[in-house]
Short mmCIF file of C-alpha atoms in Angstrom, two decimals:
data_model
loop_
_atom_site.label_atom_id
_atom_site.label_comp_id
_atom_site.label_asym_id
_atom_site.label_seq_id
_atom_site.Cartn_x
_atom_site.Cartn_y
_atom_site.Cartn_z
CA UNK A 1 0.00 0.00 0.00
CA UNK A 2 1.08 3.60 -0.55
CA UNK A 3 1.94 6.08 2.19
CA UNK A 4 3.28 9.64 2.40
CA UNK A 5 6.66 9.12 4.05
CA UNK A 6 8.49 12.00 5.74
CA UNK A 7 12.22 11.27 5.67
CA UNK A 8 13.67 14.45 7.19
CA UNK A 9 12.13 17.37 9.04
CA UNK A 10 10.73 20.27 6.96
CA UNK A 11 11.07 18.24 3.75
CA UNK A 12 8.55 17.15 1.14
CA UNK A 13 6.82 13.83 1.58
CA UNK A 14 7.84 10.83 -0.49
CA UNK A 15 5.21 8.42 -1.75
CA UNK A 16 6.44 5.02 -0.64
CA UNK A 17 5.18 1.45 -0.70
CA UNK A 18 4.82 -0.09 2.75
CA UNK A 19 4.00 -3.70 3.57
CA UNK A 20 1.67 -4.16 6.54
CA UNK A 21 1.69 -7.18 8.84
CA UNK A 22 -1.48 -9.00 9.76
CA UNK A 23 -3.28 -7.41 12.75
CA UNK A 24 -2.12 -8.82 16.08
CA UNK A 25 -4.02 -9.36 19.28
CA UNK A 26 -6.34 -6.40 19.96
CA UNK A 27 -5.60 -4.82 16.57
CA UNK A 28 -7.42 -4.05 13.33
CA UNK A 29 -6.33 -3.39 9.78
CA UNK A 30 -8.19 -0.31 8.59
CA UNK A 31 -8.49 0.79 4.96
CA UNK A 32 -8.15 4.58 5.35
CA UNK A 33 -10.56 6.85 3.50
CA UNK A 34 -9.55 10.21 4.98
CA UNK A 35 -6.88 11.69 7.25
CA UNK A 36 -7.33 14.80 9.38
CA UNK A 37 -4.56 17.40 9.56
CA UNK A 38 -3.70 18.94 12.96
CA UNK A 39 -1.27 21.69 14.02
CA UNK A 40 0.78 18.99 15.76
CA UNK A 41 1.43 17.42 12.35
CA UNK A 42 3.05 20.68 11.26
CA UNK A 43 5.23 20.78 14.36
CA UNK A 44 6.42 17.21 13.80
CA UNK A 45 7.04 18.02 10.14
CA UNK A 46 9.24 20.95 11.15
CA UNK A 47 11.06 19.15 13.96
CA UNK A 48 9.40 21.20 16.70
CA UNK A 49 7.56 18.47 18.63
CA UNK A 50 10.00 16.37 20.61
CA UNK A 51 7.14 15.45 22.96
CA UNK A 52 5.47 13.55 20.10
CA UNK A 53 8.37 11.04 20.12
CA UNK A 54 7.96 10.25 16.41
CA UNK A 55 11.32 9.31 14.89
CA UNK A 56 11.83 9.75 11.16
CA UNK A 57 11.47 8.39 8.53
CA UNK A 58 7.79 8.08 9.40
CA UNK A 59 4.22 8.34 8.22
CA UNK A 60 2.47 11.33 9.84
CA UNK A 61 -1.22 11.90 10.49
CA UNK A 62 -3.04 11.38 13.80
CA UNK A 63 -6.69 11.15 12.75
CA UNK A 64 -8.40 8.73 10.40
CA UNK A 65 -11.73 7.49 9.17
CA UNK A 66 -12.01 4.30 7.21
CA UNK A 67 -13.27 0.74 6.95
CA UNK A 68 -12.20 -2.30 8.93
CA UNK A 69 -10.57 -4.88 6.65
CA UNK A 70 -9.39 -7.48 9.16
CA UNK A 71 -9.51 -8.05 12.91
CA UNK A 72 -6.93 -9.60 15.21
CA UNK A 73 -7.37 -12.05 18.05
CA UNK A 74 -9.56 -10.85 20.89
CA UNK A 75 -11.33 -8.08 18.96
CA UNK A 76 -15.08 -8.39 19.43
CA UNK A 77 -16.41 -4.82 19.04
CA UNK A 78 -15.62 -4.55 15.32
CA UNK A 79 -15.87 -6.72 12.26
CA UNK A 80 -14.77 -6.36 8.62
CA UNK A 81 -16.85 -3.77 6.81
CA UNK A 82 -17.42 -1.52 9.85
CA UNK A 83 -16.90 2.20 9.24
CA UNK A 84 -14.70 3.55 12.05
CA UNK A 85 -12.86 6.69 13.14
CA UNK A 86 -10.15 7.47 15.66
CA UNK A 87 -6.85 9.07 16.64
CA UNK A 88 -4.58 6.13 16.00
CA UNK A 89 -0.97 7.09 15.18
CA UNK A 90 1.41 9.67 13.80
CA UNK A 91 3.24 9.93 17.15
CA UNK A 92 5.27 7.64 19.36
CA UNK A 93 6.57 5.65 16.41
CA UNK A 94 3.07 4.46 15.45
CA UNK A 95 2.29 4.66 11.73
CA UNK A 96 0.14 7.66 10.92
CA UNK A 97 -2.93 8.02 8.74
CA UNK A 98 -1.34 9.48 5.59
CA UNK A 99 -1.53 6.03 4.05
CA UNK A 100 -3.96 3.73 2.32
CA UNK A 101 -4.15 1.41 5.34
CA UNK A 102 -2.84 0.98 8.88
CA UNK A 103 -2.67 -1.54 11.70
CA UNK A 104 -4.23 0.14 14.73
CA UNK A 105 -5.25 -0.69 18.28
CA UNK A 106 -8.97 -1.45 18.33
CA UNK A 107 -9.33 0.34 21.68
CA UNK A 108 -8.59 3.67 19.97
CA UNK A 109 -11.51 3.40 17.56
CA UNK A 110 -15.27 3.88 17.55
CA UNK A 111 -17.93 3.35 14.92
CA UNK A 112 -18.15 6.36 12.63
CA UNK A 113 -21.19 8.59 13.17
CA UNK A 114 -23.73 7.40 10.63
CA UNK A 115 -24.67 10.90 9.48
CA UNK A 116 -21.10 12.03 8.67
CA UNK A 117 -19.02 11.41 5.59
CA UNK A 118 -15.57 9.88 5.98
CA UNK A 119 -14.07 13.34 5.45
CA UNK A 120 -16.15 14.86 8.22
CA UNK A 121 -15.46 11.98 10.59
CA UNK A 122 -11.70 12.22 10.00
CA UNK A 123 -11.84 15.85 11.16
CA UNK A 124 -13.08 14.93 14.62
CA UNK A 125 -10.90 12.56 16.68
CA UNK A 126 -8.04 14.63 18.15
CA UNK A 127 -10.02 17.82 18.65
CA UNK A 128 -13.00 15.96 20.09
CA UNK A 129 -10.94 13.89 22.53
CA UNK A 130 -9.04 17.01 23.60
CA UNK A 131 -12.23 19.01 24.13
CA UNK A 132 -13.94 16.12 25.92
CA UNK A 133 -11.06 15.50 28.31
CA UNK A 134 -11.15 19.15 29.36
CA UNK A 135 -14.89 19.68 29.54
CA UNK A 136 -16.04 16.30 30.85
CA UNK A 137 -13.11 14.40 32.36
CA UNK A 138 -11.34 17.28 34.09
CA UNK A 139 -14.04 19.88 34.77
CA UNK A 140 -17.24 17.78 34.83
CA UNK A 141 -19.25 20.55 33.18
CA UNK A 142 -22.95 20.22 33.97
CA UNK A 143 -26.25 21.97 33.45
CA UNK A 144 -26.32 25.48 34.90
CA UNK A 145 -22.55 26.04 34.80
CA UNK A 146 -21.18 29.19 33.25
CA UNK A 147 -18.38 28.08 30.91
CA UNK A 148 -15.82 30.23 29.13
CA UNK A 149 -13.89 28.81 26.17
CA UNK A 150 -10.76 30.71 25.22
CA UNK A 151 -10.52 30.44 21.44
CA UNK A 152 -14.04 29.27 20.73
CA UNK A 153 -13.77 29.30 16.94
CA UNK A 154 -10.63 27.17 16.77
CA UNK A 155 -10.28 23.45 16.19
CA UNK A 156 -10.58 22.29 19.80
CA UNK A 157 -12.52 25.40 20.78
CA UNK A 158 -15.52 24.95 18.49
CA UNK A 159 -15.91 21.35 19.66
CA UNK A 160 -15.53 22.35 23.33
CA UNK A 161 -18.30 24.92 22.91
CA UNK A 162 -20.66 22.30 21.49
CA UNK A 163 -19.87 19.72 24.17
CA UNK A 164 -20.51 22.26 26.95
CA UNK A 165 -23.79 23.32 25.35
CA UNK A 166 -24.87 19.68 25.01
CA UNK A 167 -24.42 19.32 28.78
CA UNK A 168 -26.71 22.25 29.53
CA UNK A 169 -24.10 24.90 30.33
CA UNK A 170 -24.30 28.60 29.50
CA UNK A 171 -21.32 29.05 27.20
CA UNK A 172 -19.20 32.09 26.42
CA UNK A 173 -16.28 32.09 23.98
CA UNK A 174 -13.49 34.48 23.10
CA UNK A 175 -12.34 35.14 19.56
CA UNK A 176 -11.38 37.82 17.08
CA UNK A 177 -13.99 40.21 15.73
CA UNK A 178 -14.03 38.26 12.44
CA UNK A 179 -14.92 35.05 14.34
CA UNK A 180 -17.98 36.47 16.03
CA UNK A 181 -20.38 34.97 13.52
CA UNK A 182 -18.89 31.48 13.90
CA UNK A 183 -19.06 31.59 17.68
CA UNK A 184 -22.62 32.86 17.76
CA UNK A 185 -23.76 30.28 15.21
CA UNK A 186 -22.38 27.60 17.52
CA UNK A 187 -24.68 28.94 20.23
CA UNK A 188 -22.13 30.66 22.49
CA UNK A 189 -22.02 34.27 23.67
CA UNK A 190 -19.17 36.07 21.91
CA UNK A 191 -16.43 37.91 23.82
CA UNK A 192 -13.83 39.89 21.92
CA UNK A 193 -10.43 38.47 22.86
CA UNK A 194 -9.02 41.98 23.10
CA UNK A 195 -11.51 43.09 25.76
CA UNK A 196 -9.91 43.33 29.22
CA UNK A 197 -10.68 40.29 31.34
CA UNK A 198 -11.99 42.37 34.25
CA UNK A 199 -14.45 44.08 31.92
CA UNK A 200 -16.08 40.94 30.54
CA UNK A 201 -16.06 39.22 33.93
CA UNK A 202 -17.94 42.23 35.32
CA UNK A 203 -20.28 42.38 32.34
CA UNK A 204 -21.30 38.71 32.21
CA UNK A 205 -20.81 37.41 35.77
CA UNK A 206 -21.28 40.52 37.97
CA UNK A 207 -17.58 40.25 38.83
CA UNK A 208 -17.86 36.69 40.20
CA UNK A 209 -16.07 34.89 37.37
CA UNK A 210 -16.98 31.81 35.33
CA UNK A 211 -17.53 28.40 36.92
CA UNK A 212 -15.38 26.60 34.35
CA UNK A 213 -12.82 27.97 31.90
CA UNK A 214 -11.24 25.94 29.08
CA UNK A 215 -8.14 27.47 27.53
CA UNK A 216 -7.36 26.28 23.99
CA UNK A 217 -5.04 29.19 23.21
CA UNK A 218 -2.17 28.99 25.70
CA UNK A 219 0.13 31.84 26.72
CA UNK A 220 -1.88 34.95 27.49
CA UNK A 221 -5.05 32.91 27.05
CA UNK A 222 -4.15 30.74 30.03
CA UNK A 223 -3.20 33.79 32.10
CA UNK A 224 -6.57 35.33 31.24
CA UNK A 225 -8.29 32.10 32.26
CA UNK A 226 -6.77 32.28 35.75
CA UNK A 227 -8.19 35.79 36.06
CA UNK A 228 -11.62 34.88 34.64
CA UNK A 229 -12.45 31.86 36.82
CA UNK A 230 -14.62 32.26 39.91
CA UNK A 231 -13.83 31.28 43.52
CA UNK A 232 -13.42 27.49 43.80
CA UNK A 233 -13.85 27.23 40.03
CA UNK A 234 -11.80 25.14 37.63
CA UNK A 235 -9.50 25.95 34.70
CA UNK A 236 -8.35 23.38 32.15
CA UNK A 237 -5.91 23.94 29.31
CA UNK A 238 -4.64 21.86 26.41
CA UNK A 239 -1.78 24.32 25.85
CA UNK A 240 -0.25 24.78 29.29
CA UNK A 241 3.24 25.59 28.01
CA UNK A 242 5.57 28.22 29.41
CA UNK A 243 5.74 29.98 32.75
CA UNK A 244 2.53 31.24 34.36
CA UNK A 245 1.77 33.02 37.61
CA UNK A 246 -0.60 30.94 39.72
CA UNK A 247 -1.45 33.66 42.22
CA UNK A 248 -4.75 34.72 40.53
CA UNK A 249 -5.84 31.07 40.70
CA UNK A 250 -4.60 30.41 44.23
CA UNK A 251 -6.17 33.52 45.73
CA UNK A 252 -9.58 32.20 44.64
CA UNK A 253 -9.04 28.62 45.77
CA UNK A 254 -9.58 27.57 42.17
CA UNK A 255 -7.99 24.52 40.56
CA UNK A 256 -6.18 23.75 37.32
CA UNK A 257 -5.97 20.66 35.12
CA UNK A 258 -3.79 20.01 32.10
CA UNK A 259 -4.95 18.03 29.08
CA UNK A 260 -2.35 15.96 27.19
CA UNK A 261 -4.27 14.03 24.57
CA UNK A 262 -1.28 12.07 23.26
CA UNK A 263 -0.65 10.19 26.50
CA UNK A 264 -2.48 6.93 25.63
CA UNK A 265 -0.71 6.74 22.26
CA UNK A 266 2.69 7.37 23.82
CA UNK A 267 2.27 5.25 26.95
CA UNK A 268 -0.21 2.59 25.88
CA UNK A 269 -2.27 3.38 29.01
CA UNK A 270 -5.88 4.57 28.72
CA UNK A 271 -6.45 3.77 25.05
CA UNK A 272 -9.89 2.30 25.68
CA UNK A 273 -11.01 5.63 27.13
CA UNK A 274 -10.27 7.35 23.81
CA UNK A 275 -12.47 4.86 22.00
CA UNK A 276 -15.19 5.37 24.61
CA UNK A 277 -15.04 9.16 24.19
CA UNK A 278 -15.46 8.84 20.43
CA UNK A 279 -18.38 6.45 20.87
CA UNK A 280 -20.15 8.99 23.09
CA UNK A 281 -19.25 11.81 20.72
CA UNK A 282 -20.78 9.83 17.84
CA UNK A 283 -24.09 9.83 19.74
CA UNK A 284 -23.92 13.62 20.02
CA UNK A 285 -23.13 13.90 16.32
CA UNK A 286 -26.05 11.69 15.37
CA UNK A 287 -28.32 13.74 17.64
CA UNK A 288 -27.25 16.93 15.85
CA UNK A 289 -25.46 18.37 18.90
CA UNK A 290 -21.88 18.11 17.59
CA UNK A 291 -20.60 18.88 14.10
CA UNK A 292 -17.10 19.62 12.80
CA UNK A 293 -16.16 22.61 10.70
CA UNK A 294 -14.33 21.19 7.67
CA UNK A 295 -12.34 23.15 5.09
CA UNK A 296 -14.09 22.57 1.72
CA UNK A 297 -10.86 22.14 -0.26
CA UNK A 298 -9.76 18.63 -1.23
CA UNK A 299 -6.21 17.28 -0.95
CA UNK A 300 -4.63 13.92 -1.68
CA UNK A 301 -1.48 12.05 -0.67
CA UNK A 302 0.23 13.79 -3.59
CA UNK A 303 -0.75 17.28 -2.35
CA UNK A 304 -0.21 16.92 1.41
CA UNK A 305 2.39 19.69 1.35
CA UNK A 306 -0.20 22.09 -0.10
CA UNK A 307 -2.53 21.29 2.79
CA UNK A 308 0.26 21.83 5.31
CA UNK A 309 1.16 25.17 3.74
CA UNK A 310 -2.44 26.42 3.97
CA UNK A 311 -2.64 25.45 7.64
CA UNK A 312 0.78 26.96 8.37
CA UNK A 313 -0.23 30.26 6.75
CA UNK A 314 -3.43 30.49 8.77
CA UNK A 315 -5.61 30.16 5.66
CA UNK A 316 -7.67 27.14 6.73
CA UNK A 317 -11.46 27.54 6.77
CA UNK A 318 -12.13 24.73 9.21
CA UNK A 319 -10.35 21.43 9.69
CA UNK A 320 -8.24 20.37 6.71
CA UNK A 321 -8.69 16.77 5.60
CA UNK A 322 -6.67 14.65 3.18
CA UNK A 323 -8.71 12.39 0.89
CA UNK A 324 -7.03 8.98 0.77
CA UNK A 325 -9.76 7.12 -1.13
CA UNK A 326 -12.93 8.13 -2.93
CA UNK A 327 -16.09 7.82 -0.87
CA UNK A 328 -18.42 5.03 -1.88
#
């Protein structure tokens, strides 16, 4: 089968022929229809993601949607012909999804939402798992909570907004002036990211702060989150890099949780939880409560570098997806 092989950082991909083994215990062979592109793929491509532990030469691509071709010993949840999706490789030395097929751990997969195309489903895994771990696993968002999403129109952000709304929360989201329409169409209350934190906390919470704050921006976004949370509230971030002053958080007795979505892929621990998240997310999708924003442009294994360039230049209009095979 063919795969887009990256041989050295910041280089073009080489189309290469790779021979796959038969799936082992707990594994599947998946015929890949579409591969989602994430900012982490760009960082690995440019040699800026040592934490991804993905030695080259390698096949990149974390997210996939496709069809089960064969199942290994002990796999009972899937059978050949099932349409599936998941975040299955592209880090930790595991083959990525920029290929016609892959051997993947069954625990990482869920049945594809029936109302999505393969392209749409391939856009969801990483951003959905990341949003879910923050909103549900770390902060336990529930009906009646006031929730602030920093970066509500972004990849993780627009999914986080929808998950919080599906749980009955009142959701606010920061963004640029040009993103206001996107955020409001999602159902959140727009906050201009340039507005001082104290001003919007006073305007929307009478100075009390938000019950839950999910930072998908990092840097100043995380600092703003510490200022925006209420007493005994909770902040989660999927971009907790750098040095940050914890005093605004500590003075309010609030708590902080980090989200590191790659951990099950890198450690092998907790993979079944990723599959479980995607199974629950599929129910939300089929109920009309969760939908991805997908860039309408089409790319193939031969034009992966064009897709990467568009994402790198900030020109994406939603999640970029690589078409590996034509949809049936």
